[in-house]
PDB file of C-alpha atoms in Angstrom:
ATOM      1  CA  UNK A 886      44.679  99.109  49.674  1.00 39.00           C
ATOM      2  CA  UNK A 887      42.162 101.778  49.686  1.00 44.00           C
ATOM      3  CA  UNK A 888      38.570 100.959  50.911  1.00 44.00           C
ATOM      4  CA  UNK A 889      37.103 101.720  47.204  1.00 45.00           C
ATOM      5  CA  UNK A 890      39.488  99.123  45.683  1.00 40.00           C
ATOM      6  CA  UNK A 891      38.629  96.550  48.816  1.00 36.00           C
ATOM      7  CA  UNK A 892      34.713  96.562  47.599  1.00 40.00           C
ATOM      8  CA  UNK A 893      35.439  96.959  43.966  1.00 40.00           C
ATOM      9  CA  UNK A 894      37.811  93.490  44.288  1.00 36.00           C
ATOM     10  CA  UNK A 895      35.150  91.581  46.565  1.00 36.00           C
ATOM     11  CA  UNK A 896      32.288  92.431  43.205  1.00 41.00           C
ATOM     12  CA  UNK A 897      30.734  95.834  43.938  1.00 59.00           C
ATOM     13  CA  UNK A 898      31.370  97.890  40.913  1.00 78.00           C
ATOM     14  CA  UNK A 899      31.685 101.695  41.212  1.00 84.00           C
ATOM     15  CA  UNK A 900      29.484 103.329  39.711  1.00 87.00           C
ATOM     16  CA  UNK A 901      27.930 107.348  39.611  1.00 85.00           C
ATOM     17  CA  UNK A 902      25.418 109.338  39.229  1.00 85.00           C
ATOM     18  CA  UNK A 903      24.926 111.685  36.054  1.00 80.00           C
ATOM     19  CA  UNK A 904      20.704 112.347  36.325  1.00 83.00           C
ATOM     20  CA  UNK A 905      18.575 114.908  34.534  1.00 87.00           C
ATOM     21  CA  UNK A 906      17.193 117.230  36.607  1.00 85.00           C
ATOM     22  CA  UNK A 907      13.511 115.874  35.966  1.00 90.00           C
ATOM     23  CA  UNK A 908      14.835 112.133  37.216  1.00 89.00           C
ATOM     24  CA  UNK A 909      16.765 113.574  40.118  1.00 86.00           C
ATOM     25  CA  UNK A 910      12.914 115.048  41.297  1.00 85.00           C
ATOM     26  CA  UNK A 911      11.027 111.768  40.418  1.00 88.00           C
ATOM     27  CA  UNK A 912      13.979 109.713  42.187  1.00 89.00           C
ATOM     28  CA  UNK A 913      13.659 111.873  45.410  1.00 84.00           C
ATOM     29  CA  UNK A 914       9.551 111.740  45.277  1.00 83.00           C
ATOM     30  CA  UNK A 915       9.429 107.977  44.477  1.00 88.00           C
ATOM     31  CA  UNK A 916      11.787 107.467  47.597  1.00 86.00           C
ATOM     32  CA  UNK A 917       9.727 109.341  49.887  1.00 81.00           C
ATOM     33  CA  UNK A 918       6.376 108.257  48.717  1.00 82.00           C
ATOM     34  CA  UNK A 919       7.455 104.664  49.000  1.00 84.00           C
ATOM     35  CA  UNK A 920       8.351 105.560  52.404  1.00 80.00           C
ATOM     36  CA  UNK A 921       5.676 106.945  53.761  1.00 77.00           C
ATOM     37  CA  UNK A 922       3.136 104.578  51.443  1.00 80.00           C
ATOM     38  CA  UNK A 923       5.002 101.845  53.523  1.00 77.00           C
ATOM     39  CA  UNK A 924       3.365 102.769  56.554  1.00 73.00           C
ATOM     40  CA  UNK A 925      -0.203 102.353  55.452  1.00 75.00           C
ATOM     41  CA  UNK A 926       0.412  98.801  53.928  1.00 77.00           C
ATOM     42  CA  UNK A 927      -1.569  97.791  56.467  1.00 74.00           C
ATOM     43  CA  UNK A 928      -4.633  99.498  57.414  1.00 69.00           C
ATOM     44  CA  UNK A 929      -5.182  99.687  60.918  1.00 67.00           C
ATOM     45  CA  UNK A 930      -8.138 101.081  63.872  1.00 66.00           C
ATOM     46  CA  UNK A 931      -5.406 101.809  66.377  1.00 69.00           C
ATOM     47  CA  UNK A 932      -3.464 105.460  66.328  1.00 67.00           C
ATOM     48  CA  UNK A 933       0.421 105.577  65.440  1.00 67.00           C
ATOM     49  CA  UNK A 934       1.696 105.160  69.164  1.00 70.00           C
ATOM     50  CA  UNK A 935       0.123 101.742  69.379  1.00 75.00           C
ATOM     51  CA  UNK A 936       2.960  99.328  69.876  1.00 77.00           C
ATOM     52  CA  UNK A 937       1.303  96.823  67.180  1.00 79.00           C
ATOM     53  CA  UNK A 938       0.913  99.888  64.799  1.00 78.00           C
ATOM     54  CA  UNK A 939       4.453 100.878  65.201  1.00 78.00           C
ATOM     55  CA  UNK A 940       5.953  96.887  64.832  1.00 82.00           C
ATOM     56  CA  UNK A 941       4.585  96.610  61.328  1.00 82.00           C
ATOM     57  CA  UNK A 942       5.544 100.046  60.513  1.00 80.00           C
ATOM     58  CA  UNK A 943       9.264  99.485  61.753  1.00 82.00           C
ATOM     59  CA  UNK A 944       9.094  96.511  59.414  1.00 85.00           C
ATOM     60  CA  UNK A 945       7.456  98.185  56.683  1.00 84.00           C
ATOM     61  CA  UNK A 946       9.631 101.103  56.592  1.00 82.00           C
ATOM     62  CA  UNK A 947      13.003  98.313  56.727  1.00 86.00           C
ATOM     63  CA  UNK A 948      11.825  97.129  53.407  1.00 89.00           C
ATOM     64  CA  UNK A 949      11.339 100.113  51.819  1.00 86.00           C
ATOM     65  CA  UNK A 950      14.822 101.605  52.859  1.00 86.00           C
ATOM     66  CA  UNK A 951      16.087  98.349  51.305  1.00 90.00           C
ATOM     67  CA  UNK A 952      14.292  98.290  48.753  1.00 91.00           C
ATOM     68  CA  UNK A 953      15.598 101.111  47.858  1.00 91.00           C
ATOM     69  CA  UNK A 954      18.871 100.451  47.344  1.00 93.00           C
ATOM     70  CA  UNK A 955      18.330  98.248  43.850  1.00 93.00           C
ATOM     71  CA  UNK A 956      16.477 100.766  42.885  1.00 93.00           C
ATOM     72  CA  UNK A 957      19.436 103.763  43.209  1.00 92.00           C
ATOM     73  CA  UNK A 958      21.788 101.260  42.133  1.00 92.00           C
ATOM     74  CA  UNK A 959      19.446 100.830  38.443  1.00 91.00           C
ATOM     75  CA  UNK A 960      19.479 104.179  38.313  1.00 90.00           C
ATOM     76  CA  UNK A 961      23.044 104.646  38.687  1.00 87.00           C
ATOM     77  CA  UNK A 962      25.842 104.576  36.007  1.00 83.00           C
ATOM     78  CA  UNK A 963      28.556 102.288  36.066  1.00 76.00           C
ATOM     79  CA  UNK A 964      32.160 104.787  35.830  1.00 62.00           C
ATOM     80  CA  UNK A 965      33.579 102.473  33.681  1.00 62.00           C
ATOM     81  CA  UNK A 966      31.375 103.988  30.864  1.00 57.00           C
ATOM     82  CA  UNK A 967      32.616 107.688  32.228  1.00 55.00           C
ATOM     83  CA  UNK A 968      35.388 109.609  31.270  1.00 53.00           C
ATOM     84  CA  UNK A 969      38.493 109.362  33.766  1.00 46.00           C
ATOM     85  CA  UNK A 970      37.817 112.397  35.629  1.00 44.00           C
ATOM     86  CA  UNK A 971      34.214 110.922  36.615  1.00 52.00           C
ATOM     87  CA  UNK A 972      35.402 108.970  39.572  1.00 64.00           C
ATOM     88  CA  UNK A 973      32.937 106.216  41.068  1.00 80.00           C
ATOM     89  CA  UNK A 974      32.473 104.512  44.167  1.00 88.00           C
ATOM     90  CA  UNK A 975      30.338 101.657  45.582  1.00 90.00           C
ATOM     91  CA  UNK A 976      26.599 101.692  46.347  1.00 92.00           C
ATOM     92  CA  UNK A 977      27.084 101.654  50.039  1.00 93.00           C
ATOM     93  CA  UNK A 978      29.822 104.894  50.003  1.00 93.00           C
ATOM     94  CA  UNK A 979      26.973 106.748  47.904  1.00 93.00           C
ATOM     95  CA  UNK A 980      24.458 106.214  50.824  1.00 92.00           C
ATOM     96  CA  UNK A 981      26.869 107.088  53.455  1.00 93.00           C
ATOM     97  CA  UNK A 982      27.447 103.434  54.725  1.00 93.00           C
ATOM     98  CA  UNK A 983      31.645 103.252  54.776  1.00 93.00           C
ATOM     99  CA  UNK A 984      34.043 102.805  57.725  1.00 93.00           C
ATOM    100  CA  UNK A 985      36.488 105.961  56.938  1.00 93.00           C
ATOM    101  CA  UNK A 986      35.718 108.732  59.140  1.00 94.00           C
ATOM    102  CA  UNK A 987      33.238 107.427  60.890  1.00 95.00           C
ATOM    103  CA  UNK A 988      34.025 108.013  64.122  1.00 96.00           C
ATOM    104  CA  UNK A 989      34.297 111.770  63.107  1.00 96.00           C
ATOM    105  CA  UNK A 990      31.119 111.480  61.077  1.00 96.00           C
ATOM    106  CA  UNK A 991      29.204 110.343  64.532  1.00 96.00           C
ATOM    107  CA  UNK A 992      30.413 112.674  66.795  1.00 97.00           C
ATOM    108  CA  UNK A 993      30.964 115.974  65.359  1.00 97.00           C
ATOM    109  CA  UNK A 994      27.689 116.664  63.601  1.00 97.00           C
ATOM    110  CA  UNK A 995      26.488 115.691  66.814  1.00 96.00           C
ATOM    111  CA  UNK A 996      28.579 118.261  68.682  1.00 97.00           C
ATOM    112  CA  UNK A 997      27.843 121.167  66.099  1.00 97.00           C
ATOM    113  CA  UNK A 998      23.962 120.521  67.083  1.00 96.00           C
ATOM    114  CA  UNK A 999      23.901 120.458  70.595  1.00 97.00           C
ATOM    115  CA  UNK A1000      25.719 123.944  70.118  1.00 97.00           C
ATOM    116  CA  UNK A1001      22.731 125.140  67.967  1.00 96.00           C
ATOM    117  CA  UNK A1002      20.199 123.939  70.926  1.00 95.00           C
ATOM    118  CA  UNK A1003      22.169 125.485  73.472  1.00 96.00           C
ATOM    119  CA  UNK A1004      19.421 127.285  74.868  1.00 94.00           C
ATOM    120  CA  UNK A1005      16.843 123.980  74.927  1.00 94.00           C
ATOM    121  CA  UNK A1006      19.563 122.563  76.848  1.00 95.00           C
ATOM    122  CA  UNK A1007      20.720 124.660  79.421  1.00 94.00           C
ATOM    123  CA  UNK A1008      16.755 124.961  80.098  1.00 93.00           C
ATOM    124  CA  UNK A1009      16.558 121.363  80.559  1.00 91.00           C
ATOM    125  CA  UNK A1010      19.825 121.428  82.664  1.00 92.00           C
ATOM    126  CA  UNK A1011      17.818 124.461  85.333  1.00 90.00           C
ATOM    127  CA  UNK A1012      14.851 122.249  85.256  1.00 87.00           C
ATOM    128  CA  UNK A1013      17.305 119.719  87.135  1.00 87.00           C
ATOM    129  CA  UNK A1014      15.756 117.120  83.215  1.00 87.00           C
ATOM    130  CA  UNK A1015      19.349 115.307  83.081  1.00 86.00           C
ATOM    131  CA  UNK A1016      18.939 114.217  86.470  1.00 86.00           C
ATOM    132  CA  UNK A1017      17.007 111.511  84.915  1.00 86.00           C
ATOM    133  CA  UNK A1018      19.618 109.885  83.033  1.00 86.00           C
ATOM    134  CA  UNK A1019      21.308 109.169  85.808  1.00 86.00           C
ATOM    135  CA  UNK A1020      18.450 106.847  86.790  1.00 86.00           C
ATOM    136  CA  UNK A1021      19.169 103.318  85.447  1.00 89.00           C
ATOM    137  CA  UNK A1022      15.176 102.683  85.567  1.00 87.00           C
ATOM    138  CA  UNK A1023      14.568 105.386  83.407  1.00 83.00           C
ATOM    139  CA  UNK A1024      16.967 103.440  80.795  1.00 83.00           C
ATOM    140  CA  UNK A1025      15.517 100.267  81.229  1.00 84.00           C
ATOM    141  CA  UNK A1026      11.820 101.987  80.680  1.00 84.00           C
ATOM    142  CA  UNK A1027      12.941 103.778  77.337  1.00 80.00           C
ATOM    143  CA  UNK A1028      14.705 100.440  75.652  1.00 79.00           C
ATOM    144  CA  UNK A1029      11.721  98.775  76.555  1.00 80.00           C
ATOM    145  CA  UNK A1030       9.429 101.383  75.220  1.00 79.00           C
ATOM    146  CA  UNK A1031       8.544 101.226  71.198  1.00 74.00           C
ATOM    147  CA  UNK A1032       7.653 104.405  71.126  1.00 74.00           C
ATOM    148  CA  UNK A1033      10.832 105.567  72.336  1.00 74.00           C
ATOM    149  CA  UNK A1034      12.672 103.346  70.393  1.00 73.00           C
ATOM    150  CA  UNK A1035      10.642 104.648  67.119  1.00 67.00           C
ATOM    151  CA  UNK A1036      11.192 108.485  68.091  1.00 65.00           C
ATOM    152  CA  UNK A1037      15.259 107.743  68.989  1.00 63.00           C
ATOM    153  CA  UNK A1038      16.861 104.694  67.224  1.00 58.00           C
ATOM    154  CA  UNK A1039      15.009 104.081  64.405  1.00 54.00           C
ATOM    155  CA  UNK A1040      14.395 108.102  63.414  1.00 49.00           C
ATOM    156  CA  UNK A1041      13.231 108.195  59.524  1.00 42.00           C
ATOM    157  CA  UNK A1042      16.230 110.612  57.423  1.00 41.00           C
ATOM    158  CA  UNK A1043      15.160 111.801  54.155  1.00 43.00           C
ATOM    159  CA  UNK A1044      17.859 113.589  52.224  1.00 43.00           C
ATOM    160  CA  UNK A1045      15.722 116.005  50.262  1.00 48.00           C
ATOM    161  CA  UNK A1046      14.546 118.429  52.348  1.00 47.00           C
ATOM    162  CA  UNK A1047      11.201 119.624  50.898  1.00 49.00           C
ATOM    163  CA  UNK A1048       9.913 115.488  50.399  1.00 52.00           C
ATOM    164  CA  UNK A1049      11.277 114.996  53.936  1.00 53.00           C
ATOM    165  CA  UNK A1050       8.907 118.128  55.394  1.00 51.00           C
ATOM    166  CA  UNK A1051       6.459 117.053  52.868  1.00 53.00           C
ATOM    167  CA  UNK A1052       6.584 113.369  54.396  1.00 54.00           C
ATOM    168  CA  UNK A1053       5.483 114.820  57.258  1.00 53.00           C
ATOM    169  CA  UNK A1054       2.230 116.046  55.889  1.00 55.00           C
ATOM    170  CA  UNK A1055       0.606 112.410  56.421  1.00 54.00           C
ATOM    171  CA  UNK A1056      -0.026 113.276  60.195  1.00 57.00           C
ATOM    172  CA  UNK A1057      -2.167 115.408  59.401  1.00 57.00           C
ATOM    173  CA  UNK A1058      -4.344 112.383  59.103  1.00 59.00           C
ATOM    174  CA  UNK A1059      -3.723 110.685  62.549  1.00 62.00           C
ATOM    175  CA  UNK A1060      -4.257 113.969  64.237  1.00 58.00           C
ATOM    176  CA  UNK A1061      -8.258 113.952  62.721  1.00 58.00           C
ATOM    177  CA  UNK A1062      -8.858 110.756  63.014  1.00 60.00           C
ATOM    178  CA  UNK A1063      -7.427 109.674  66.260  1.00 58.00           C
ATOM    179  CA  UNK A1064      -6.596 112.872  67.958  1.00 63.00           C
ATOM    180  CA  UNK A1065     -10.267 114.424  66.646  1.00 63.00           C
ATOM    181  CA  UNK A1066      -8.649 117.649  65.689  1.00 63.00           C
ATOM    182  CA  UNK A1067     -10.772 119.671  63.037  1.00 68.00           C
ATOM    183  CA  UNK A1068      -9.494 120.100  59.511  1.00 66.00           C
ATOM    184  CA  UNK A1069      -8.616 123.482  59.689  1.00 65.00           C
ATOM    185  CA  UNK A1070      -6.094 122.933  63.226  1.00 68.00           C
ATOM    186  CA  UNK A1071      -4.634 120.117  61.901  1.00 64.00           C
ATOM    187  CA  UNK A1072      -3.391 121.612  58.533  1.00 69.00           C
ATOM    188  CA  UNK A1073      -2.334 124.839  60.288  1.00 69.00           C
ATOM    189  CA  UNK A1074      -0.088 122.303  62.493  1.00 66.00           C
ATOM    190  CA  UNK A1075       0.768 119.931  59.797  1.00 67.00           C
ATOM    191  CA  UNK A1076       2.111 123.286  57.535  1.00 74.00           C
ATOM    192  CA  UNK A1077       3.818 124.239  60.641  1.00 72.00           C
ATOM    193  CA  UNK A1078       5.595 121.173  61.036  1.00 72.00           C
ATOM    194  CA  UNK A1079       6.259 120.948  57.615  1.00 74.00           C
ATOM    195  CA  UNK A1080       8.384 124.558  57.677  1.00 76.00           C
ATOM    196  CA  UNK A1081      10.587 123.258  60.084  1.00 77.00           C
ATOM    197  CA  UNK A1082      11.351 119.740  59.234  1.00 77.00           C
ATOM    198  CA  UNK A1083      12.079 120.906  55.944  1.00 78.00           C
ATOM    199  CA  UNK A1084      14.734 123.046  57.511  1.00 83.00           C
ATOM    200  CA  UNK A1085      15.674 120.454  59.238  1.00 84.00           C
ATOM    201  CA  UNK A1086      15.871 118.295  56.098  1.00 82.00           C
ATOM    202  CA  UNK A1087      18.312 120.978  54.511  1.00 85.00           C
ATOM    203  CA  UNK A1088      20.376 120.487  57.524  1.00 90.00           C
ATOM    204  CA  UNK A1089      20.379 117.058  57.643  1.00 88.00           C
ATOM    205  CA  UNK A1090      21.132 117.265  53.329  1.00 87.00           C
ATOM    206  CA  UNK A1091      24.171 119.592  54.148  1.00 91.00           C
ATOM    207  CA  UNK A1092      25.505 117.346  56.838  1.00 94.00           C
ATOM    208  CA  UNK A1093      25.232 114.332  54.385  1.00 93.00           C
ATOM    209  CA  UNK A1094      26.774 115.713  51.802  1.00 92.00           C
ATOM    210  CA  UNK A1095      29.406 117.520  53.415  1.00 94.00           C
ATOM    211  CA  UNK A1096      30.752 114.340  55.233  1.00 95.00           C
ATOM    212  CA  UNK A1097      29.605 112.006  53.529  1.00 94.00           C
ATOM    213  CA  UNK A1098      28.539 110.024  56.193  1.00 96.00           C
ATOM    214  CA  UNK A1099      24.762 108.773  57.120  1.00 93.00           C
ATOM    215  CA  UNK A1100      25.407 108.330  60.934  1.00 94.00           C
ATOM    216  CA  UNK A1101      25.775 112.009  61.076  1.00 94.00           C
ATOM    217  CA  UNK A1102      22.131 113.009  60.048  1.00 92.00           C
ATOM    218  CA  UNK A1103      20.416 110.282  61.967  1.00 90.00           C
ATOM    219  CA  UNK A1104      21.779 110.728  65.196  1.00 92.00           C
ATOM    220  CA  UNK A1105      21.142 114.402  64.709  1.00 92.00           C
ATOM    221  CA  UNK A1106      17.547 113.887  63.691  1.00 87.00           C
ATOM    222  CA  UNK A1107      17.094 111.084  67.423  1.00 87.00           C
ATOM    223  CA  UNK A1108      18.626 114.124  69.071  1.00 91.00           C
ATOM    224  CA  UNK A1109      16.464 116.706  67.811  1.00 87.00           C
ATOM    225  CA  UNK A1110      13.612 114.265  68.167  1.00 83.00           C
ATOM    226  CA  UNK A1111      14.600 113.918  72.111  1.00 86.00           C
ATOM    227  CA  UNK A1112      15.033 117.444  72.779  1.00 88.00           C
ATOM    228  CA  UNK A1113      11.589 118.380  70.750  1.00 83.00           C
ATOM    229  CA  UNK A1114      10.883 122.253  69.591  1.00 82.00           C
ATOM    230  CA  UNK A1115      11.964 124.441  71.749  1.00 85.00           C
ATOM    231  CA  UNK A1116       9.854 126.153  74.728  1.00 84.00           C
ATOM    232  CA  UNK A1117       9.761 129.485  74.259  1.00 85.00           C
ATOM    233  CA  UNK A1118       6.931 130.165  76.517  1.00 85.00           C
ATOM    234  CA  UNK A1119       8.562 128.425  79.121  1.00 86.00           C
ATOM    235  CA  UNK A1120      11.553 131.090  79.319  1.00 87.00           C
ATOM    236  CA  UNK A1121       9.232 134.164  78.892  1.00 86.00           C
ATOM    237  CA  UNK A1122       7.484 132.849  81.765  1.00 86.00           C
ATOM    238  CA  UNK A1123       9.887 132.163  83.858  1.00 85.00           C
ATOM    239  CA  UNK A1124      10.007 134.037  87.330  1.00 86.00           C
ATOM    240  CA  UNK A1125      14.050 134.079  87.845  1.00 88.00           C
ATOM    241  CA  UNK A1126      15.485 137.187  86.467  1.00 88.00           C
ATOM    242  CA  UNK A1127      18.803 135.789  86.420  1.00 90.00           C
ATOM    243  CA  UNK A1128      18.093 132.098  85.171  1.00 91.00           C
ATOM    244  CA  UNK A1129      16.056 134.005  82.686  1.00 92.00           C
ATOM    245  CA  UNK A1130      18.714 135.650  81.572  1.00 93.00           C
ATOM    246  CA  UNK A1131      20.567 133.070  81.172  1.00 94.00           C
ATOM    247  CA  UNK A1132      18.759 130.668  79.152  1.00 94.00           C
ATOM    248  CA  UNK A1133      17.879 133.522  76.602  1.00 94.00           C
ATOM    249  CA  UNK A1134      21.754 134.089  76.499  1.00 95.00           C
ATOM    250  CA  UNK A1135      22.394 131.008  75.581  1.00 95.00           C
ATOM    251  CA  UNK A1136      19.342 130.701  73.010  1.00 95.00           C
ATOM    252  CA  UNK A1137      20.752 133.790  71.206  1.00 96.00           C
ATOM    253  CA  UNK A1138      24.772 132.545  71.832  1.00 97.00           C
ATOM    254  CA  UNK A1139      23.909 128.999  70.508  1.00 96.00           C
ATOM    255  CA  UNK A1140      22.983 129.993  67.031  1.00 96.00           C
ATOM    256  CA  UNK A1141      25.568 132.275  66.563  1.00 98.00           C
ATOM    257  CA  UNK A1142      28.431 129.925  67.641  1.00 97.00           C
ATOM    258  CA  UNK A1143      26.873 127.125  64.980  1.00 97.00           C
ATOM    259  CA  UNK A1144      26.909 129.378  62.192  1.00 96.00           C
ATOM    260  CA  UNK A1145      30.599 130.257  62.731  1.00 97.00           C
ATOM    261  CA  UNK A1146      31.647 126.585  63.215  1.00 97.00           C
ATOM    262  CA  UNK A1147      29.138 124.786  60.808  1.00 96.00           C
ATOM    263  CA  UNK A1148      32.045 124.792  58.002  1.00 93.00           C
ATOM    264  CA  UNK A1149      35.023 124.167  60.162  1.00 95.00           C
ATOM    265  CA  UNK A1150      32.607 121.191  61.592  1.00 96.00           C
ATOM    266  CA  UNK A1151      31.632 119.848  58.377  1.00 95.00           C
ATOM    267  CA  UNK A1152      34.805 120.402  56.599  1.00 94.00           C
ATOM    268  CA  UNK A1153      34.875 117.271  54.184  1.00 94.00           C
ATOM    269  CA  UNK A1154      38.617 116.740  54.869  1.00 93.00           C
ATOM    270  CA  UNK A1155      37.857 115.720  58.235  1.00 95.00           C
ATOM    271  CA  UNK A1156      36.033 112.716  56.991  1.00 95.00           C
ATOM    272  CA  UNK A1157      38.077 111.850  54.013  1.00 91.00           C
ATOM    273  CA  UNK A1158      34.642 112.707  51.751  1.00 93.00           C
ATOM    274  CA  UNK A1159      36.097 111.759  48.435  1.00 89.00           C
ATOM    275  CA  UNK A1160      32.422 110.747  47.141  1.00 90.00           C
ATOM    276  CA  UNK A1161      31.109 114.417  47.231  1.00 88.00           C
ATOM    277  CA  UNK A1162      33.577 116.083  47.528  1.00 81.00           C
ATOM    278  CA  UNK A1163      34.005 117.226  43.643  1.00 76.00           C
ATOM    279  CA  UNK A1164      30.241 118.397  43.781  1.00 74.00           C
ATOM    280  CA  UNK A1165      31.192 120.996  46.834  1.00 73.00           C
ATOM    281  CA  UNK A1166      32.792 124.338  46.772  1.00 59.00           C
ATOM    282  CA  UNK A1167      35.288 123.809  49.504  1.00 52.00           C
TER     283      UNK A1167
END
């Protein structure tokens, strides 16, 4: 028995999706303004990195990903009202949440971006930075830390990749009032960020929809998070000719490997993706 016919038998119906283009865009804002609304529920003195600020906002942000989840499923159409070839499948499958392929759906997304920061990592490997995980206390200091349980484990994934760089935007806001950045710095920053977590987002999008998996795009995003924006200045500065070399080898080699593997990687096949598959061009 397949694992569409287990739900369906246990009283999740299968439904679909067949939205208007002007839905689809109000769907996708509402999602990410309820979001990011979430996290000013509760109006608070203290800056994001507080731990008290980031508790209610890890429980804030837990309702509103469930809450979510009625609300797709009233917008959704049950396939028993479709024609035949409009093939449904359960809520959870929809969002990414099934057991088939998973392991796949962890690891190799994973794989295909620690290729793309090739360079950022064989940097961190000459600075002697993975030394530290080898250090148990360094472990015990990051589980115990909020703030590095926000930034890793409990990374915020928004599908859509302009309302996840968009998302972004309310920062802007913490950097002038707690960080007491002018206007003018913080928007330049805040538009900055925006460019590339928006590419990010279309990553993260093409990962989702490609395998069909959510694991994939949020242990890409806690990666990405750890690793941070790469330090260019740090490699044009550096003194060794031949580590130099190197790490801009592998900055320009890095890119160019992920493009030629980012289908082969993401090939739905590989994680039996039967839920988008018929939107893709394979």
């Amino acid at each position: 028995m397949s694992e569409e016919s287990i739900v369906t038998s246990s009283g999740c119906s299968k439904i679909t999706f067949e939205l208007n283009p002007l839905l689809s865009f109000f769907s996708c804002f509402l999602l990410a303004f309820s979001y990011v609304s979430s996290l000013y529920i509760k109006p608070t003195t203290q800056g994001r990195n507080h731990p008290e600020t980031i508790k209610i906002r890890f429980l804030a942000v837990t309702c509103a990903c469930f809450l979510a989840l009625p609300f797709l499923y009233l917008i959704s159409t049950s396939s028993e009202s479709l024609l035949v070839y409009s093939q449904g499948h359960s809520l959870m499958s929809w969002v990414g949440v099934r057991s088939t392929g998973v392991v796949q759906g962890a690891i190799l997304p994973l794989v295909l971006t620690m290729i793309l920061f090739a360079g950022p990592l064989v940097q961190m490997y000459e600075a002697r930075i993975f030394e530290l995980y080898n250090d148990i206390n360094y472990w015990k200091n990051s589980l115990s830390n909020i703030i590095w349980i926000r930034n890793h484990v409990v990374a915020a994934v928004c599908f859509c990749p302009v309302f996840f760089g968009l998302a972004h935007f309310h920062h802007m806001l913490q950097k002038i009032k707690f960080e007491g950045l002018e206007f003018k710095t913080a928007f330049f920053q805040s538009v900055f960020q925006f460019a590339y977590t928006t590419v990010f987002g279309v990553y993260c999008a093409y990962i989702f929809i490609r395998t069909g998996h959510l694991i994939g795009p949020v242990l890409c995003h806690a990666f990405c998070n750890h690793i941070g924006f790469p330090d260019f200045n740090e490699v044009l500065n550096e003194d060794d000719f031949d580590k130099k070399a190197k790490i801009i080898g592998c900055y320009i080699l890095g890119p160019l490997l992920f493009f030629m593997l980012l289908n082969f990687f993401t090939a739905p096949i590989l994680y039996s993706n039967e839920v988008y598959s018929k939107y893709l061009v394979m």
